[in-house]
JSON list of C-alpha atoms in Angstrom, two decimals:
[
{"chain": "X", "resi": 50, "resn": "UNK", "atom": "CA", "xyz": [82.58, 127.70, 46.04]},
{"chain": "X", "resi": 51, "resn": "UNK", "atom": "CA", "xyz": [80.00, 125.02, 45.31]},
{"chain": "X", "resi": 52, "resn": "UNK", "atom": "CA", "xyz": [77.56, 124.74, 48.19]},
{"chain": "X", "resi": 53, "resn": "UNK", "atom": "CA", "xyz": [74.80, 122.24, 48.85]},
{"chain": "X", "resi": 54, "resn": "UNK", "atom": "CA", "xyz": [71.62, 123.59, 50.41]},
{"chain": "X", "resi": 55, "resn": "UNK", "atom": "CA", "xyz": [69.14, 121.27, 52.11]},
{"chain": "X", "resi": 56, "resn": "UNK", "atom": "CA", "xyz": [65.60, 121.91, 50.95]},
{"chain": "X", "resi": 57, "resn": "UNK", "atom": "CA", "xyz": [62.08, 120.60, 50.59]},
{"chain": "X", "resi": 58, "resn": "UNK", "atom": "CA", "xyz": [59.62, 120.75, 47.71]},
{"chain": "X", "resi": 59, "resn": "UNK", "atom": "CA", "xyz": [57.77, 123.81, 49.12]},
{"chain": "X", "resi": 60, "resn": "UNK", "atom": "CA", "xyz": [61.12, 125.62, 49.36]},
{"chain": "X", "resi": 61, "resn": "UNK", "atom": "CA", "xyz": [61.70, 124.92, 45.66]},
{"chain": "X", "resi": 62, "resn": "UNK", "atom": "CA", "xyz": [58.27, 126.31, 44.82]},
{"chain": "X", "resi": 63, "resn": "UNK", "atom": "CA", "xyz": [59.04, 129.51, 46.76]},
{"chain": "X", "resi": 64, "resn": "UNK", "atom": "CA", "xyz": [62.36, 129.80, 44.94]},
{"chain": "X", "resi": 65, "resn": "UNK", "atom": "CA", "xyz": [60.63, 129.71, 41.57]},
{"chain": "X", "resi": 66, "resn": "UNK", "atom": "CA", "xyz": [58.05, 132.24, 42.76]},
{"chain": "X", "resi": 67, "resn": "UNK", "atom": "CA", "xyz": [60.53, 134.72, 44.30]},
{"chain": "X", "resi": 68, "resn": "UNK", "atom": "CA", "xyz": [63.66, 134.12, 42.22]},
{"chain": "X", "resi": 69, "resn": "UNK", "atom": "CA", "xyz": [65.70, 133.49, 45.38]},
{"chain": "X", "resi": 70, "resn": "UNK", "atom": "CA", "xyz": [66.44, 130.43, 47.47]},
{"chain": "X", "resi": 71, "resn": "UNK", "atom": "CA", "xyz": [66.14, 131.19, 51.19]},
{"chain": "X", "resi": 72, "resn": "UNK", "atom": "CA", "xyz": [68.35, 128.74, 53.10]},
{"chain": "X", "resi": 73, "resn": "UNK", "atom": "CA", "xyz": [66.77, 127.87, 56.42]},
{"chain": "X", "resi": 74, "resn": "UNK", "atom": "CA", "xyz": [69.03, 129.29, 59.12]},
{"chain": "X", "resi": 75, "resn": "UNK", "atom": "CA", "xyz": [71.58, 130.06, 56.42]},
{"chain": "X", "resi": 76, "resn": "UNK", "atom": "CA", "xyz": [72.84, 126.48, 56.64]},
{"chain": "X", "resi": 77, "resn": "UNK", "atom": "CA", "xyz": [74.56, 124.81, 53.70]},
{"chain": "X", "resi": 78, "resn": "UNK", "atom": "CA", "xyz": [77.29, 122.23, 53.16]},
{"chain": "X", "resi": 79, "resn": "UNK", "atom": "CA", "xyz": [80.48, 122.38, 51.13]},
{"chain": "X", "resi": 80, "resn": "UNK", "atom": "CA", "xyz": [83.88, 120.84, 50.69]},
{"chain": "X", "resi": 81, "resn": "UNK", "atom": "CA", "xyz": [85.46, 122.59, 53.67]},
{"chain": "X", "resi": 82, "resn": "UNK", "atom": "CA", "xyz": [88.98, 122.05, 55.03]},
{"chain": "X", "resi": 83, "resn": "UNK", "atom": "CA", "xyz": [87.45, 120.24, 58.03]},
{"chain": "X", "resi": 84, "resn": "UNK", "atom": "CA", "xyz": [85.51, 117.89, 55.74]},
{"chain": "X", "resi": 85, "resn": "UNK", "atom": "CA", "xyz": [88.65, 117.20, 53.72]},
{"chain": "X", "resi": 86, "resn": "UNK", "atom": "CA", "xyz": [90.57, 116.38, 56.93]},
{"chain": "X", "resi": 87, "resn": "UNK", "atom": "CA", "xyz": [87.89, 113.97, 58.11]},
{"chain": "X", "resi": 88, "resn": "UNK", "atom": "CA", "xyz": [88.50, 111.65, 55.13]},
{"chain": "X", "resi": 89, "resn": "UNK", "atom": "CA", "xyz": [91.70, 109.67, 54.75]},
{"chain": "X", "resi": 90, "resn": "UNK", "atom": "CA", "xyz": [91.24, 109.34, 51.00]},
{"chain": "X", "resi": 91, "resn": "UNK", "atom": "CA", "xyz": [89.11, 110.71, 48.21]},
{"chain": "X", "resi": 92, "resn": "UNK", "atom": "CA", "xyz": [89.39, 113.22, 45.43]},
{"chain": "X", "resi": 93, "resn": "UNK", "atom": "CA", "xyz": [87.46, 116.49, 45.27]},
{"chain": "X", "resi": 94, "resn": "UNK", "atom": "CA", "xyz": [84.56, 114.89, 43.41]},
{"chain": "X", "resi": 95, "resn": "UNK", "atom": "CA", "xyz": [84.11, 112.22, 46.09]},
{"chain": "X", "resi": 96, "resn": "UNK", "atom": "CA", "xyz": [84.34, 114.80, 48.87]},
{"chain": "X", "resi": 97, "resn": "UNK", "atom": "CA", "xyz": [81.82, 117.07, 47.12]},
{"chain": "X", "resi": 98, "resn": "UNK", "atom": "CA", "xyz": [79.51, 114.04, 47.01]},
{"chain": "X", "resi": 99, "resn": "UNK", "atom": "CA", "xyz": [80.00, 113.62, 50.77]},
{"chain": "X", "resi": 100, "resn": "UNK", "atom": "CA", "xyz": [79.01, 117.27, 51.30]},
{"chain": "X", "resi": 101, "resn": "UNK", "atom": "CA", "xyz": [75.93, 116.77, 49.13]},
{"chain": "X", "resi": 102, "resn": "UNK", "atom": "CA", "xyz": [74.99, 113.70, 51.19]},
{"chain": "X", "resi": 103, "resn": "UNK", "atom": "CA", "xyz": [75.23, 115.78, 54.38]},
{"chain": "X", "resi": 104, "resn": "UNK", "atom": "CA", "xyz": [72.80, 118.23, 52.79]},
{"chain": "X", "resi": 105, "resn": "UNK", "atom": "CA", "xyz": [70.50, 115.36, 51.81]},
{"chain": "X", "resi": 106, "resn": "UNK", "atom": "CA", "xyz": [70.44, 114.17, 55.43]},
{"chain": "X", "resi": 107, "resn": "UNK", "atom": "CA", "xyz": [69.67, 117.73, 56.52]},
{"chain": "X", "resi": 108, "resn": "UNK", "atom": "CA", "xyz": [66.80, 117.69, 54.02]},
{"chain": "X", "resi": 109, "resn": "UNK", "atom": "CA", "xyz": [65.41, 114.70, 55.95]},
{"chain": "X", "resi": 110, "resn": "UNK", "atom": "CA", "xyz": [65.49, 116.85, 59.10]},
{"chain": "X", "resi": 111, "resn": "UNK", "atom": "CA", "xyz": [63.55, 119.60, 57.30]},
{"chain": "X", "resi": 112, "resn": "UNK", "atom": "CA", "xyz": [60.99, 117.05, 56.13]},
{"chain": "X", "resi": 113, "resn": "UNK", "atom": "CA", "xyz": [60.65, 115.74, 59.68]},
{"chain": "X", "resi": 114, "resn": "UNK", "atom": "CA", "xyz": [59.71, 119.25, 60.83]},
{"chain": "X", "resi": 115, "resn": "UNK", "atom": "CA", "xyz": [57.22, 119.75, 57.99]},
{"chain": "X", "resi": 116, "resn": "UNK", "atom": "CA", "xyz": [55.57, 116.38, 58.63]},
{"chain": "X", "resi": 117, "resn": "UNK", "atom": "CA", "xyz": [55.54, 117.12, 62.36]},
{"chain": "X", "resi": 118, "resn": "UNK", "atom": "CA", "xyz": [53.67, 120.35, 61.63]},
{"chain": "X", "resi": 119, "resn": "UNK", "atom": "CA", "xyz": [51.04, 118.39, 59.72]},
{"chain": "X", "resi": 120, "resn": "UNK", "atom": "CA", "xyz": [52.32, 119.28, 56.24]},
{"chain": "X", "resi": 121, "resn": "UNK", "atom": "CA", "xyz": [51.45, 115.82, 54.95]},
{"chain": "X", "resi": 122, "resn": "UNK", "atom": "CA", "xyz": [50.97, 117.11, 51.39]},
{"chain": "X", "resi": 123, "resn": "UNK", "atom": "CA", "xyz": [54.69, 117.86, 51.16]},
{"chain": "X", "resi": 124, "resn": "UNK", "atom": "CA", "xyz": [56.28, 115.31, 48.82]},
{"chain": "X", "resi": 125, "resn": "UNK", "atom": "CA", "xyz": [58.46, 112.96, 50.82]},
{"chain": "X", "resi": 126, "resn": "UNK", "atom": "CA", "xyz": [61.53, 113.58, 48.71]},
{"chain": "X", "resi": 127, "resn": "UNK", "atom": "CA", "xyz": [64.94, 114.79, 49.78]},
{"chain": "X", "resi": 128, "resn": "UNK", "atom": "CA", "xyz": [65.95, 117.95, 47.94]},
{"chain": "X", "resi": 129, "resn": "UNK", "atom": "CA", "xyz": [69.42, 119.45, 47.65]},
{"chain": "X", "resi": 130, "resn": "UNK", "atom": "CA", "xyz": [70.09, 122.69, 45.79]},
{"chain": "X", "resi": 131, "resn": "UNK", "atom": "CA", "xyz": [73.64, 123.12, 44.47]},
{"chain": "X", "resi": 132, "resn": "UNK", "atom": "CA", "xyz": [74.78, 126.69, 44.03]},
{"chain": "X", "resi": 133, "resn": "UNK", "atom": "CA", "xyz": [77.98, 128.57, 43.36]},
{"chain": "X", "resi": 134, "resn": "UNK", "atom": "CA", "xyz": [78.74, 131.45, 45.71]},
{"chain": "X", "resi": 135, "resn": "UNK", "atom": "CA", "xyz": [81.62, 132.77, 47.76]},
{"chain": "X", "resi": 136, "resn": "UNK", "atom": "CA", "xyz": [79.30, 134.47, 50.23]},
{"chain": "X", "resi": 137, "resn": "UNK", "atom": "CA", "xyz": [79.77, 131.80, 52.93]},
{"chain": "X", "resi": 138, "resn": "UNK", "atom": "CA", "xyz": [81.51, 131.40, 56.26]},
{"chain": "X", "resi": 139, "resn": "UNK", "atom": "CA", "xyz": [82.70, 128.17, 57.86]},
{"chain": "X", "resi": 140, "resn": "UNK", "atom": "CA", "xyz": [80.66, 126.63, 60.68]},
{"chain": "X", "resi": 141, "resn": "UNK", "atom": "CA", "xyz": [83.12, 124.56, 62.74]},
{"chain": "X", "resi": 142, "resn": "UNK", "atom": "CA", "xyz": [80.46, 124.25, 65.48]},
{"chain": "X", "resi": 143, "resn": "UNK", "atom": "CA", "xyz": [78.35, 122.01, 63.22]},
{"chain": "X", "resi": 144, "resn": "UNK", "atom": "CA", "xyz": [79.08, 119.10, 60.87]},
{"chain": "X", "resi": 145, "resn": "UNK", "atom": "CA", "xyz": [82.44, 118.92, 59.11]},
{"chain": "X", "resi": 146, "resn": "UNK", "atom": "CA", "xyz": [81.04, 120.31, 55.87]},
{"chain": "X", "resi": 147, "resn": "UNK", "atom": "CA", "xyz": [78.71, 122.94, 57.33]},
{"chain": "X", "resi": 148, "resn": "UNK", "atom": "CA", "xyz": [78.87, 126.54, 56.15]},
{"chain": "X", "resi": 149, "resn": "UNK", "atom": "CA", "xyz": [76.67, 129.58, 56.68]},
{"chain": "X", "resi": 150, "resn": "UNK", "atom": "CA", "xyz": [75.22, 131.43, 53.72]},
{"chain": "X", "resi": 151, "resn": "UNK", "atom": "CA", "xyz": [74.55, 135.10, 54.29]},
{"chain": "X", "resi": 152, "resn": "UNK", "atom": "CA", "xyz": [71.28, 136.02, 52.66]},
{"chain": "X", "resi": 153, "resn": "UNK", "atom": "CA", "xyz": [69.25, 134.47, 49.87]},
{"chain": "X", "resi": 154, "resn": "UNK", "atom": "CA", "xyz": [70.82, 132.66, 46.92]},
{"chain": "X", "resi": 155, "resn": "UNK", "atom": "CA", "xyz": [69.63, 134.09, 43.59]},
{"chain": "X", "resi": 156, "resn": "UNK", "atom": "CA", "xyz": [68.16, 131.66, 41.09]},
{"chain": "X", "resi": 157, "resn": "UNK", "atom": "CA", "xyz": [70.98, 132.60, 38.71]},
{"chain": "X", "resi": 158, "resn": "UNK", "atom": "CA", "xyz": [73.56, 131.05, 41.10]},
{"chain": "X", "resi": 159, "resn": "UNK", "atom": "CA", "xyz": [71.78, 127.68, 41.28]},
{"chain": "X", "resi": 160, "resn": "UNK", "atom": "CA", "xyz": [73.81, 125.16, 39.31]},
{"chain": "X", "resi": 161, "resn": "UNK", "atom": "CA", "xyz": [71.68, 122.07, 39.89]},
{"chain": "X", "resi": 162, "resn": "UNK", "atom": "CA", "xyz": [68.87, 120.56, 41.90]},
{"chain": "X", "resi": 163, "resn": "UNK", "atom": "CA", "xyz": [69.05, 117.02, 43.25]},
{"chain": "X", "resi": 164, "resn": "UNK", "atom": "CA", "xyz": [65.75, 115.34, 44.11]},
{"chain": "X", "resi": 165, "resn": "UNK", "atom": "CA", "xyz": [64.54, 111.88, 45.08]},
{"chain": "X", "resi": 166, "resn": "UNK", "atom": "CA", "xyz": [62.40, 110.12, 42.51]},
{"chain": "X", "resi": 167, "resn": "UNK", "atom": "CA", "xyz": [58.83, 109.14, 43.49]},
{"chain": "X", "resi": 168, "resn": "UNK", "atom": "CA", "xyz": [59.82, 105.52, 44.23]},
{"chain": "X", "resi": 169, "resn": "UNK", "atom": "CA", "xyz": [61.91, 106.76, 47.18]},
{"chain": "X", "resi": 170, "resn": "UNK", "atom": "CA", "xyz": [58.98, 108.46, 48.93]},
{"chain": "X", "resi": 171, "resn": "UNK", "atom": "CA", "xyz": [58.09, 105.62, 51.31]},
{"chain": "X", "resi": 172, "resn": "UNK", "atom": "CA", "xyz": [61.70, 105.19, 52.45]},
{"chain": "X", "resi": 173, "resn": "UNK", "atom": "CA", "xyz": [62.16, 108.95, 52.78]},
{"chain": "X", "resi": 174, "resn": "UNK", "atom": "CA", "xyz": [59.00, 109.37, 54.85]},
{"chain": "X", "resi": 175, "resn": "UNK", "atom": "CA", "xyz": [60.15, 106.58, 57.19]},
{"chain": "X", "resi": 176, "resn": "UNK", "atom": "CA", "xyz": [63.66, 108.08, 57.40]},
{"chain": "X", "resi": 177, "resn": "UNK", "atom": "CA", "xyz": [62.33, 111.57, 58.16]},
{"chain": "X", "resi": 178, "resn": "UNK", "atom": "CA", "xyz": [60.56, 110.13, 61.18]},
{"chain": "X", "resi": 179, "resn": "UNK", "atom": "CA", "xyz": [63.74, 108.41, 62.35]},
{"chain": "X", "resi": 180, "resn": "UNK", "atom": "CA", "xyz": [66.57, 110.81, 61.47]},
{"chain": "X", "resi": 181, "resn": "UNK", "atom": "CA", "xyz": [66.85, 112.47, 64.89]},
{"chain": "X", "resi": 182, "resn": "UNK", "atom": "CA", "xyz": [66.92, 109.11, 66.66]},
{"chain": "X", "resi": 183, "resn": "UNK", "atom": "CA", "xyz": [69.50, 107.86, 64.15]},
{"chain": "X", "resi": 184, "resn": "UNK", "atom": "CA", "xyz": [71.68, 110.88, 64.91]},
{"chain": "X", "resi": 185, "resn": "UNK", "atom": "CA", "xyz": [71.63, 109.77, 68.55]},
{"chain": "X", "resi": 186, "resn": "UNK", "atom": "CA", "xyz": [72.95, 106.33, 67.63]},
{"chain": "X", "resi": 187, "resn": "UNK", "atom": "CA", "xyz": [69.83, 104.16, 67.40]},
{"chain": "X", "resi": 188, "resn": "UNK", "atom": "CA", "xyz": [70.72, 101.37, 64.97]},
{"chain": "X", "resi": 189, "resn": "UNK", "atom": "CA", "xyz": [67.13, 100.64, 63.91]},
{"chain": "X", "resi": 190, "resn": "UNK", "atom": "CA", "xyz": [66.61, 104.30, 63.07]},
{"chain": "X", "resi": 191, "resn": "UNK", "atom": "CA", "xyz": [69.96, 104.41, 61.25]},
{"chain": "X", "resi": 192, "resn": "UNK", "atom": "CA", "xyz": [68.77, 101.46, 59.17]},
{"chain": "X", "resi": 193, "resn": "UNK", "atom": "CA", "xyz": [65.66, 103.43, 58.11]},
{"chain": "X", "resi": 194, "resn": "UNK", "atom": "CA", "xyz": [67.79, 106.45, 57.20]},
{"chain": "X", "resi": 195, "resn": "UNK", "atom": "CA", "xyz": [70.13, 104.17, 55.27]},
{"chain": "X", "resi": 196, "resn": "UNK", "atom": "CA", "xyz": [67.19, 102.81, 53.30]},
{"chain": "X", "resi": 197, "resn": "UNK", "atom": "CA", "xyz": [66.41, 106.35, 52.10]},
{"chain": "X", "resi": 198, "resn": "UNK", "atom": "CA", "xyz": [70.08, 107.11, 51.45]},
{"chain": "X", "resi": 199, "resn": "UNK", "atom": "CA", "xyz": [70.30, 104.02, 49.24]},
{"chain": "X", "resi": 200, "resn": "UNK", "atom": "CA", "xyz": [68.19, 105.95, 46.71]},
{"chain": "X", "resi": 201, "resn": "UNK", "atom": "CA", "xyz": [70.31, 108.13, 44.47]},
{"chain": "X", "resi": 202, "resn": "UNK", "atom": "CA", "xyz": [69.13, 111.69, 43.97]},
{"chain": "X", "resi": 203, "resn": "UNK", "atom": "CA", "xyz": [68.17, 112.61, 40.41]},
{"chain": "X", "resi": 204, "resn": "UNK", "atom": "CA", "xyz": [70.06, 115.56, 38.92]},
{"chain": "X", "resi": 205, "resn": "UNK", "atom": "CA", "xyz": [68.41, 118.52, 37.22]},
{"chain": "X", "resi": 206, "resn": "UNK", "atom": "CA", "xyz": [70.13, 121.56, 35.77]},
{"chain": "X", "resi": 207, "resn": "UNK", "atom": "CA", "xyz": [69.37, 124.79, 37.63]},
{"chain": "X", "resi": 208, "resn": "UNK", "atom": "CA", "xyz": [67.58, 126.17, 34.57]},
{"chain": "X", "resi": 209, "resn": "UNK", "atom": "CA", "xyz": [65.12, 123.25, 34.79]},
{"chain": "X", "resi": 210, "resn": "UNK", "atom": "CA", "xyz": [63.88, 124.25, 38.27]},
{"chain": "X", "resi": 211, "resn": "UNK", "atom": "CA", "xyz": [60.65, 125.94, 37.09]},
{"chain": "X", "resi": 212, "resn": "UNK", "atom": "CA", "xyz": [59.74, 122.88, 34.99]},
{"chain": "X", "resi": 213, "resn": "UNK", "atom": "CA", "xyz": [60.64, 120.51, 37.82]},
{"chain": "X", "resi": 214, "resn": "UNK", "atom": "CA", "xyz": [58.36, 122.36, 40.25]},
{"chain": "X", "resi": 215, "resn": "UNK", "atom": "CA", "xyz": [55.56, 122.55, 37.71]},
{"chain": "X", "resi": 216, "resn": "UNK", "atom": "CA", "xyz": [55.69, 118.81, 37.04]},
{"chain": "X", "resi": 217, "resn": "UNK", "atom": "CA", "xyz": [55.97, 118.13, 40.79]}
]
């Protein structure tokens, strides 16, 4: 199963250093039956994209925590790690596409990494500060999150991860 793991730049650096991606709280997103049911139309590719977007929004939440802890050197870029594993369980208590990953994901199972480009950093920083309020229905905050989500994530092959981190 293809899963989408929300991440931040420091998490990518740790992955390169240790050879394993450690999903925070074991949370990932995937094309689950519940996600499929929540859409009236769309093929698998479109629904996989929806799962990846859920992970990108979760990446904003991770950035909000890092910035709140004073980690201002963290690049303000959403990061989503795509991996292939069957070691997941469904999480119907969370978002439609949420799954739980048991344990770390080896670097060898990472298929791709999706990252904002530098020109998205201002919008992402603003969105990270507003994502919780947006989740509660604040339209102004939702606008800020939408501004970040208007930026497409760049795609890198999983084998490029060490070079991506090095170039930062």
